[in-house]
CSV table of C-alpha atoms in Angstrom, one decimal:
chain,number,residue,atom,x,y,z
V,266,MET,CA,120.3,123.1,119.6
V,267,THR,CA,118.4,125.9,117.9
V,268,GLY,CA,116.7,126.2,114.5
V,269,PRO,CA,113.5,124.9,112.9
V,270,LEU,CA,114.4,121.2,113.6
V,271,SER,CA,115.3,121.7,117.3
V,272,PHE,CA,111.8,121.3,118.7
V,273,PRO,CA,110.8,118.1,116.8
V,274,LEU,CA,114.2,116.6,117.5
V,275,LYS,CA,113.9,117.4,121.2
V,276,ALA,CA,110.5,115.7,121.2
V,277,ALA,CA,111.9,112.6,119.4
V,278,TRP,CA,114.8,112.3,121.9
V,279,ARG,CA,112.6,112.8,125.0
V,280,ALA,CA,110.2,110.1,123.7
V,281,LEU,CA,113.0,107.5,123.1
V,282,PRO,CA,112.8,105.7,126.5
V,283,LEU,CA,109.0,105.5,126.3
V,284,ILE,CA,109.2,104.2,122.8
V,285,VAL,CA,111.8,101.6,123.7
V,286,ALA,CA,109.5,100.5,126.6
V,287,GLY,CA,106.6,100.2,124.2
V,288,PHE,CA,108.6,98.6,121.5
V,289,ILE,CA,110.0,95.6,123.4
V,290,PRO,CA,106.8,93.7,124.1
V,291,GLN,CA,105.5,94.3,120.5
V,292,PHE,CA,108.8,93.2,119.0
V,293,THR,CA,109.1,90.0,121.1
V,294,SER,CA,105.5,89.2,120.1
V,295,LEU,CA,106.3,89.6,116.4
V,296,LEU,CA,109.4,87.5,116.8
V,297,VAL,CA,107.5,84.6,118.5
V,298,ILE,CA,104.7,84.7,115.9
V,299,ALA,CA,107.4,84.7,113.1
V,300,VAL,CA,108.9,81.6,114.6
V,301,ALA,CA,105.5,80.0,114.9
V,302,VAL,CA,104.8,80.6,111.2
V,303,SER,CA,107.8,78.5,110.3
V,304,SER,CA,107.6,75.8,113.1
V,305,SER,CA,104.0,75.3,114.2
V,306,PRO,CA,100.8,73.9,112.7
V,307,ASP,CA,98.5,76.2,110.7
V,308,GLY,CA,96.3,78.3,113.0
V,309,ILE,CA,98.8,78.5,115.9
V,310,PRO,CA,100.3,81.9,114.7
V,311,GLY,CA,96.8,83.2,114.5
V,312,LEU,CA,96.1,82.0,118.1
V,313,LEU,CA,99.3,83.6,119.3
V,314,GLY,CA,98.4,86.8,117.5
V,315,PHE,CA,95.0,86.8,119.2
V,316,ALA,CA,96.5,86.2,122.6
V,317,ALA,CA,99.1,89.0,122.0
V,318,SER,CA,96.4,91.4,121.2
V,319,LEU,CA,94.5,90.4,124.3
V,320,PHE,CA,97.5,90.8,126.5
V,321,SER,CA,98.3,94.2,124.8
V,322,LEU,CA,94.7,95.2,125.5
V,323,SER,CA,95.1,94.5,129.2
V,324,VAL,CA,98.3,96.6,129.3
V,325,ILE,CA,97.1,99.5,127.1
V,326,GLY,CA,93.7,99.5,128.7
V,327,THR,CA,95.3,100.2,132.1
V,328,ILE,CA,97.5,103.1,130.9
V,329,GLY,CA,94.9,105.4,132.5
V,330,VAL,CA,95.4,103.7,135.8
V,331,SER,CA,99.1,104.6,135.6
V,332,ILE,CA,98.3,108.2,134.5
V,333,CYS,CA,95.9,108.7,137.4
V,334,THR,CA,98.4,107.3,139.9
V,335,ILE,CA,101.0,109.8,138.7
V,336,THR,CA,98.5,112.7,138.9
V,337,ALA,CA,97.4,111.7,142.4
V,338,LEU,CA,101.0,111.5,143.7
V,339,VAL,CA,101.9,114.8,142.1
V,340,ARG,CA,98.9,116.4,143.7
V,341,ALA,CA,99.9,115.0,147.1
V,342,ARG,CA,103.4,116.5,146.7
V,343,THR,CA,101.9,119.9,145.8
V,344,GLU,CA,99.5,119.9,148.7
V,345,HIS,CA,102.2,119.0,151.1
V,346,ARG,CA,104.7,121.6,149.8
V,347,GLY,CA,106.9,119.1,148.0
V,348,LYS,CA,107.4,116.8,151.0
V,349,PRO,CA,104.6,114.3,151.4
V,350,SER,CA,105.1,111.8,154.2
V,351,PRO,CA,105.6,108.1,153.6
V,352,ALA,CA,102.1,107.5,155.0
V,353,ILE,CA,100.5,109.9,152.5
V,354,LEU,CA,102.3,108.3,149.6
V,355,GLY,CA,101.4,104.9,150.8
V,356,SER,CA,97.7,106.0,151.1
V,357,VAL,CA,97.7,107.3,147.5
V,358,ILE,CA,99.2,104.2,146.1
V,359,GLN,CA,96.8,102.0,148.1
V,360,ARG,CA,93.8,103.9,146.8
V,361,ASN,CA,95.0,103.4,143.2
V,362,LEU,CA,95.6,99.7,143.9
V,363,ALA,CA,92.0,99.4,145.0
V,364,TYR,CA,91.1,100.7,141.5
V,365,ALA,CA,93.5,98.2,140.0
V,366,ASN,CA,91.6,95.4,141.8
V,367,THR,CA,88.4,96.6,140.2
V,368,PHE,CA,90.1,96.7,136.8
V,369,SER,CA,91.3,93.2,137.3
V,370,LEU,CA,87.7,92.0,137.7
V,371,LEU,CA,86.8,94.0,134.5
V,372,ALA,CA,89.8,92.3,132.8
V,373,LEU,CA,88.5,88.9,133.9
V,374,VAL,CA,85.1,89.5,132.3
V,375,GLY,CA,86.7,91.0,129.2
V,376,SER,CA,89.0,88.0,128.8
V,377,ALA,CA,86.1,85.6,129.2
V,378,LEU,CA,84.2,87.4,126.4
V,379,ALA,CA,87.3,87.4,124.2
V,380,LEU,CA,87.9,83.7,124.7
V,381,CYS,CA,84.2,83.0,123.9
V,382,LEU,CA,84.6,84.9,120.7
V,383,LEU,CA,87.7,83.0,119.8
V,384,VAL,CA,86.2,79.6,120.5
V,385,ALA,CA,83.0,80.5,118.6
V,386,THR,CA,84.9,81.4,115.5
V,387,ASN,CA,87.5,78.6,115.8
V,388,PRO,CA,85.8,75.5,117.3
V,389,GLU,CA,88.4,73.2,115.9
V,390,MET,CA,91.0,74.9,118.2
V,391,GLN,CA,88.9,75.0,121.3
V,392,GLY,CA,91.1,72.9,123.5
V,393,VAL,CA,94.3,74.6,122.7
V,394,ALA,CA,92.8,78.1,122.8
V,395,VAL,CA,91.2,77.6,126.2
V,396,ALA,CA,94.4,76.0,127.7
V,397,TYR,CA,96.6,78.8,126.5
V,398,CYS,CA,94.4,81.7,127.4
V,399,VAL,CA,93.6,80.3,130.9
V,400,ALA,CA,97.4,79.8,131.5
V,401,LEU,CA,97.8,83.5,130.4
V,402,LEU,CA,95.1,84.8,132.6
V,403,PRO,CA,97.0,85.5,135.9
V,404,GLY,CA,99.4,87.7,134.0
V,405,ILE,CA,96.5,89.6,132.4
V,406,LEU,CA,94.9,90.1,135.8
V,407,CYS,CA,98.1,91.6,137.2
V,408,SER,CA,98.3,94.3,134.4
V,409,PRO,CA,96.3,96.9,136.4
V,410,HIS,CA,98.6,96.5,139.4
V,411,SER,CA,101.7,96.7,137.3
V,412,ALA,CA,100.3,100.0,135.9
V,413,VAL,CA,100.0,101.5,139.4
V,414,ILE,CA,103.5,100.5,140.2
V,415,ASN,CA,104.7,101.9,136.9
V,416,GLY,CA,103.1,105.2,137.8
V,417,ALA,CA,104.7,105.2,141.2
V,418,TYR,CA,108.1,104.7,139.8
V,419,GLN,CA,107.6,107.4,137.2
V,420,TYR,CA,106.6,109.8,140.1
V,421,LEU,CA,109.9,108.8,141.8
V,422,ASP,CA,111.7,109.6,138.6
V,423,ARG,CA,112.9,106.0,138.3
V,424,ASN,CA,112.0,105.2,134.7
V,425,ARG,CA,114.9,102.8,134.4
V,426,GLU,CA,113.0,100.5,136.8
V,427,ASN,CA,110.1,100.5,134.4
V,428,LEU,CA,112.3,99.9,131.4
V,429,SER,CA,114.2,97.0,133.1
V,430,ALA,CA,110.9,95.4,134.1
V,431,THR,CA,109.7,95.6,130.5
V,432,ALA,CA,112.9,94.2,129.2
V,433,SER,CA,112.9,91.3,131.7
V,434,PHE,CA,109.4,90.3,130.7
V,435,GLY,CA,110.3,90.6,127.0
V,436,LEU,CA,113.3,88.2,127.6
V,437,ILE,CA,111.1,85.7,129.4
V,438,TYR,CA,108.4,85.9,126.7
V,439,CYS,CA,110.9,85.6,123.8
V,440,ALA,CA,113.1,82.8,125.3
V,441,SER,CA,110.2,80.6,126.5
V,442,GLY,CA,108.2,81.1,123.3
V,443,ILE,CA,111.0,80.2,120.9
V,444,PHE,CA,112.2,77.3,123.0
V,445,LEU,CA,108.7,75.7,123.5
V,446,LEU,CA,107.5,76.2,119.9
V,447,THR,CA,110.6,74.6,118.5
V,448,ALA,CA,111.0,71.8,121.1
V,449,ASN,CA,108.8,69.3,119.2
V,450,LEU,CA,106.4,69.1,122.2
V,451,PRO,CA,102.6,68.5,121.7
V,452,ILE,CA,101.2,71.8,120.8
V,453,LEU,CA,98.7,71.8,123.7
V,454,LEU,CA,101.5,71.2,126.2
V,455,ALA,CA,103.8,73.8,124.5
V,456,LEU,CA,101.2,76.6,124.5
V,457,THR,CA,100.1,75.8,128.1
V,458,LEU,CA,103.7,76.0,129.3
V,459,PHE,CA,104.2,79.2,127.3
V,460,GLY,CA,101.2,80.8,128.9
V,461,LEU,CA,102.3,79.8,132.3
V,462,SER,CA,105.8,81.1,131.8
V,463,GLN,CA,104.3,84.5,130.8
V,464,SER,CA,102.0,84.6,133.9
V,465,CYS,CA,104.8,83.4,136.3
V,466,GLY,CA,107.1,86.0,134.8
V,467,THR,CA,104.6,88.8,135.2
V,468,VAL,CA,103.7,87.9,138.8
V,469,ALA,CA,107.4,87.5,139.8
V,470,ILE,CA,108.4,90.8,138.3
V,471,LEU,CA,105.5,92.6,139.9
V,472,ALA,CA,106.3,91.1,143.3
V,473,LEU,CA,109.9,92.2,143.1
V,474,ARG,CA,108.9,95.7,142.1
V,475,VAL,CA,106.4,95.9,144.9
V,476,MET,CA,109.1,95.0,147.5
V,477,ARG,CA,111.5,97.5,146.0
V,478,LEU,CA,108.8,100.2,146.0
V,479,ARG,CA,108.0,99.6,149.6
V,480,ARG,CA,111.6,100.4,150.5
V,481,HIS,CA,111.4,103.7,148.5
V,482,VAL,CA,108.0,104.7,149.9
V,483,GLY,CA,108.6,103.5,153.4
V,484,SER,CA,104.9,102.7,154.1
V,485,PRO,CA,102.7,99.7,153.5
V,486,PHE,CA,100.2,100.2,150.6
V,487,LEU,CA,98.9,96.8,149.6
V,488,THR,CA,95.1,96.3,149.7
V,489,ALA,CA,92.4,93.8,148.7
V,490,ARG,CA,89.6,96.5,148.6
V,491,LEU,CA,87.7,97.4,145.4
V,492,ARG,CA,86.7,100.9,144.3
V,493,TRP,CA,83.5,101.2,142.2
V,494,ASP,CA,82.9,105.0,142.0
V,495,ALA,CA,81.9,105.7,138.4
V,496,GLN,CA,83.9,109.0,138.0
V,497,GLY,CA,87.2,107.4,139.1
V,498,ILE,CA,86.7,104.4,136.8
V,499,TRP,CA,85.8,106.6,133.8
V,500,ASP,CA,88.8,108.9,134.4
V,501,ARG,CA,91.0,105.8,134.1
V,502,LEU,CA,89.2,104.3,131.2
V,503,SER,CA,89.0,107.5,129.1
V,504,ALA,CA,92.8,108.1,129.3
V,505,SER,CA,93.4,104.9,127.4
V,506,LEU,CA,90.3,104.7,125.3
V,507,ASP,CA,92.0,105.1,121.9
V,508,GLY,CA,94.6,102.4,122.5
V,509,ALA,CA,91.9,100.0,123.9
V,510,VAL,CA,89.7,100.6,120.8
V,511,PHE,CA,92.6,99.6,118.5
V,512,MET,CA,93.3,96.4,120.4
V,513,ILE,CA,89.7,95.5,120.4
V,514,VAL,CA,89.5,96.0,116.6
V,515,PHE,CA,92.7,93.8,116.3
V,516,LEU,CA,91.1,91.1,118.4
V,517,VAL,CA,87.9,91.1,116.3
V,518,VAL,CA,89.8,91.2,113.0
V,519,GLN,CA,92.0,88.3,114.1
V,520,SER,CA,89.1,86.2,115.1
V,521,ALA,CA,87.2,87.0,111.9
V,522,ALA,CA,90.1,86.3,109.7
V,523,THR,CA,90.6,82.8,111.1
V,524,THR,CA,87.0,81.9,110.1
V,525,ILE,CA,88.0,82.3,106.5
V,526,SER,CA,91.0,80.0,106.6
V,527,PRO,CA,93.9,79.2,108.9
V,528,ASP,CA,96.3,80.7,106.3
V,529,THR,CA,94.3,84.0,106.3
V,530,GLY,CA,94.3,84.1,110.1
V,531,ASP,CA,98.1,83.5,110.2
V,532,ALA,CA,98.8,86.2,107.7
V,533,ILE,CA,96.7,88.7,109.5
V,534,ALA,CA,98.4,87.8,112.8
V,535,VAL,CA,101.8,88.8,111.3
V,536,ALA,CA,100.3,91.9,109.8
V,537,ILE,CA,98.7,93.0,113.1
V,538,ALA,CA,102.0,92.3,115.0
V,539,PHE,CA,103.8,94.7,112.6
V,540,ALA,CA,101.0,97.3,113.1
V,541,ARG,CA,101.2,97.0,116.9
V,542,LEU,CA,105.0,97.2,116.7
V,543,VAL,CA,104.8,100.7,115.1
V,544,ALA,CA,101.5,102.2,116.3
V,545,VAL,CA,101.7,101.5,120.0
V,546,PRO,CA,105.2,102.9,120.8
V,547,LEU,CA,105.1,105.7,118.2
V,548,LYS,CA,102.1,107.3,119.9
V,549,GLN,CA,104.6,108.4,122.6
V,550,VAL,CA,106.1,110.9,120.1
V,551,GLY,CA,102.8,112.7,119.9
V,552,ILE,CA,102.3,112.6,123.7
V,553,THR,CA,105.8,113.9,124.3
V,554,TYR,CA,105.5,116.6,121.6
V,555,GLY,CA,102.2,117.7,123.2
V,556,ARG,CA,103.7,117.9,126.7
V,557,LEU,CA,106.6,120.0,125.5
V,558,ALA,CA,104.3,122.3,123.5
V,559,VAL,CA,102.0,122.9,126.4
V,560,SER,CA,104.9,123.4,129.0
V,561,THR,CA,106.6,125.9,126.7
V,562,HIS,CA,103.3,127.6,125.6
V,563,ARG,CA,104.1,126.9,122.0
V,564,PRO,CA,101.4,128.3,119.7
V,565,LEU,CA,99.2,125.7,118.1
V,566,THR,CA,99.7,126.2,114.4
V,567,PRO,CA,98.0,123.3,112.5
V,568,GLY,CA,100.3,123.2,109.5
V,569,ARG,CA,103.5,123.5,111.5
V,570,SER,CA,102.4,121.1,114.2
V,571,LEU,CA,101.6,118.4,111.6
V,572,ILE,CA,105.0,118.8,109.8
V,573,GLU,CA,106.9,118.8,113.1
V,574,LEU,CA,105.1,115.6,114.2
V,575,PHE,CA,106.2,113.9,111.0
V,576,LEU,CA,109.8,115.2,111.5
V,577,ALA,CA,109.8,114.0,115.2
V,578,ALA,CA,108.5,110.6,114.1
V,579,SER,CA,110.7,110.2,111.0
V,580,PRO,CA,113.6,108.4,112.8
V,581,TYR,CA,111.3,105.8,114.1
V,582,LEU,CA,109.4,105.5,110.9
V,583,SER,CA,112.6,104.9,109.0
V,584,ALA,CA,113.7,102.2,111.5
V,585,ALA,CA,110.3,100.5,111.2
V,586,LEU,CA,110.4,100.4,107.4
V,587,LEU,CA,114.0,99.1,107.5
V,588,GLY,CA,112.9,96.4,110.0
V,589,MET,CA,110.0,95.4,107.8
V,590,LEU,CA,112.3,95.2,104.8
V,591,GLY,CA,114.7,93.0,106.8
V,592,TYR,CA,111.8,90.7,107.7
V,593,ALA,CA,110.7,90.5,104.1
V,594,LEU,CA,114.2,89.6,103.0
V,595,TRP,CA,114.6,87.0,105.7
V,596,SER,CA,111.2,85.2,105.3
V,597,GLY,CA,109.6,86.6,102.2
V,598,PRO,CA,106.7,89.1,102.0
V,599,ILE,CA,104.5,89.4,105.0
V,600,GLY,CA,101.8,86.8,104.8
V,601,GLY,CA,103.3,85.7,101.5
V,602,SER,CA,101.8,88.7,99.8
V,603,LEU,CA,103.7,91.7,98.3
V,604,LEU,CA,100.5,93.7,98.3
V,605,LEU,CA,99.9,93.1,102.0
V,606,THR,CA,103.5,94.1,102.7
V,607,LEU,CA,103.2,97.4,100.7
V,608,MET,CA,99.9,98.2,102.5
V,609,ILE,CA,101.5,97.8,105.9
V,610,ALA,CA,104.4,100.0,104.8
V,611,ALA,CA,101.8,102.6,103.7
V,612,GLN,CA,100.1,102.4,107.1
V,613,ILE,CA,103.4,103.0,108.8
V,614,ILE,CA,104.0,106.1,106.7
V,615,ILE,CA,100.7,107.7,107.6
V,616,GLU,CA,100.9,106.9,111.3
V,617,PRO,CA,102.1,110.4,112.3
V,618,ALA,CA,98.8,111.7,111.1
V,619,ALA,CA,96.9,108.9,112.9
V,620,GLY,CA,98.1,107.6,116.3
V,621,VAL,CA,100.8,110.2,116.8
V,622,LEU,CA,98.6,113.2,116.0
V,623,PHE,CA,95.8,111.7,118.1
V,624,GLY,CA,98.2,111.6,121.1
V,625,TYR,CA,99.2,115.2,120.5
V,626,LEU,CA,95.6,116.4,120.3
V,627,LYS,CA,94.8,114.9,123.7
V,628,LEU,CA,97.3,117.1,125.4
V,629,ALA,CA,97.5,120.2,123.2
V,630,VAL,CA,93.8,120.6,122.5
V,631,SER,CA,91.5,118.6,124.6
V,632,PRO,CA,91.1,115.0,125.9
V,633,ARG,CA,88.1,114.7,123.7
V,634,ALA,CA,89.7,116.1,120.5
V,635,GLY,CA,89.6,113.5,117.7
V,636,LEU,CA,87.4,111.1,119.7
V,637,LEU,CA,84.4,111.5,117.5
V,638,GLY,CA,86.4,110.5,114.4
V,639,LEU,CA,87.9,107.5,116.3
V,640,LEU,CA,84.5,106.2,117.3
V,641,LEU,CA,82.9,106.7,113.9
V,642,VAL,CA,85.7,105.0,112.1
V,643,TYR,CA,86.3,102.1,114.4
V,644,PHE,CA,82.9,101.5,115.9
V,645,VAL,CA,80.8,102.1,112.8
V,646,ALA,CA,82.8,101.9,109.6
V,647,VAL,CA,85.1,99.1,110.5
V,648,PRO,CA,82.5,96.7,111.9
V,649,ALA,CA,80.3,97.2,108.8
V,650,LEU,CA,83.2,96.7,106.5
V,651,LEU,CA,84.4,93.6,108.3
V,652,PHE,CA,81.0,92.0,108.2
V,653,PHE,CA,80.9,92.5,104.4
V,654,LEU,CA,84.4,91.2,103.8
V,655,ILE,CA,84.0,88.1,106.0
V,656,GLN,CA,80.7,87.3,104.3
V,657,ALA,CA,82.6,87.6,101.0
V,658,GLY,CA,85.4,85.3,102.1
V,659,ALA,CA,88.0,88.0,101.6
V,660,THR,CA,91.8,87.4,101.5
V,661,ALA,CA,94.2,88.8,104.0
V,662,GLY,CA,95.2,91.5,101.5
V,663,ILE,CA,91.6,92.7,101.0
V,664,ILE,CA,91.0,92.7,104.7
V,665,TRP,CA,94.1,94.8,105.3
V,666,ALA,CA,93.1,97.1,102.5
V,667,GLY,CA,89.9,97.8,104.4
V,668,LEU,CA,91.9,98.5,107.6
V,669,LEU,CA,94.3,100.8,105.7
V,670,GLY,CA,91.3,102.7,104.4
V,671,ALA,CA,90.0,103.0,107.9
V,672,ARG,CA,93.3,104.3,109.1
V,673,LEU,CA,93.4,106.9,106.4
V,674,LEU,CA,89.9,108.1,107.5
V,675,PHE,CA,91.0,108.2,111.1
V,676,ALA,CA,94.1,110.3,110.0
V,677,ALA,CA,91.9,112.6,108.0
V,678,SER,CA,89.6,113.1,111.0
V,679,ASN,CA,92.5,114.0,113.2
V,680,VAL,CA,93.8,116.6,110.7
V,681,VAL,CA,90.3,118.1,110.6
V,682,SER,CA,90.2,118.2,114.4
V,683,LEU,CA,93.6,119.9,114.5
V,684,ARG,CA,92.5,122.5,112.0
V,685,THR,CA,89.2,123.3,113.8
V,686,ASN,CA,90.9,123.8,117.2
V,687,ASN,CA,93.4,126.6,116.8
V,688,SER,CA,94.0,127.6,120.4
V,689,PRO,CA,96.3,125.7,122.7
V,690,ARG,CA,95.3,124.5,126.1
V,691,HIS,CA,97.0,123.5,129.3
V,692,ALA,CA,97.8,119.9,129.9
V,693,PRO,CA,94.9,117.9,131.5
V,694,ARG,CA,95.0,117.5,135.3
């Protein structure tokens, strides 16, 4: 295909498998929260939303582990003239699994802090929250190891393995969640079993994938060692910093909203689920567009790049808006508020200039491009705004208006970063 639309359409098509893999867990999370809204006591959808953001943080926060695994394997292939031995591949995977062990300890500390935040802001749900999050913990601690295995399968050009693993976990999550939340069980028992089903599913899928990978690699690679070198840890953290920041913000917003009222917390849980459903997978459009632009030495023209990013993302934006309309027709406006629904739609529409453009900047300009705007908006402006809104007892609609304003500021900072960096660069190593 040739013509002005060929490049953005190519980027949209190339990003499709990655978008599907990112879409499945976010969609199943939204579906289970929607079921909880209609079948569970007040406050439970908010708890499920908090846990979903915590689990998403564990996955998104380890994307850098996967990226560094791929980079190390590609480097090994280059150094050995395209034919690294099984022992060399096994050694590379083993080294990255040692980093994964370190990240599991960091995830344990982070999960404990997040649970303390939830219990402090929702003391009336202390027992249920602790039981559910503790049951969920083994799955969270396995996320870094799953990231390494994902990277190894991508290196072997077996992306279908990664997609089938994501789909399998999504099926387990969705089926167990809907069954347990509608089975008239005591809510403590239902959520404990739900958390255990997620953890067991994660561990079982990881074990099966490790066994299959050993057959492909032909060399043992499991290890219990830890790696603590600061540069290696920073390399893995920085590659996923933006996604981790968004998930942390969602965790704090969810906890803060539930202090106002259970209804506010539940409405925010649904709104965040929709935001994750679009923002997390859609970022792959920007990353794919950036990779194609760098590999083809496409000139970085700010105006054209921004327009083409919107064009590449438009099929997925349209699908997201239609899906939101379908949800509203099925169960009414999100959170019972037409204003909240319209603001979420507005946030979806501006996402190409926000998360999508940010992903593009990291590859086409610099890993640090747009980072200052991200930190100023989400570590300075948003915390100050949230403190003011919570003190004022704001509604879900007003809280989301603040988040929409923050997203607009973030999008504007990305556009400024794009316009002030007019020379393309090679993809980061």
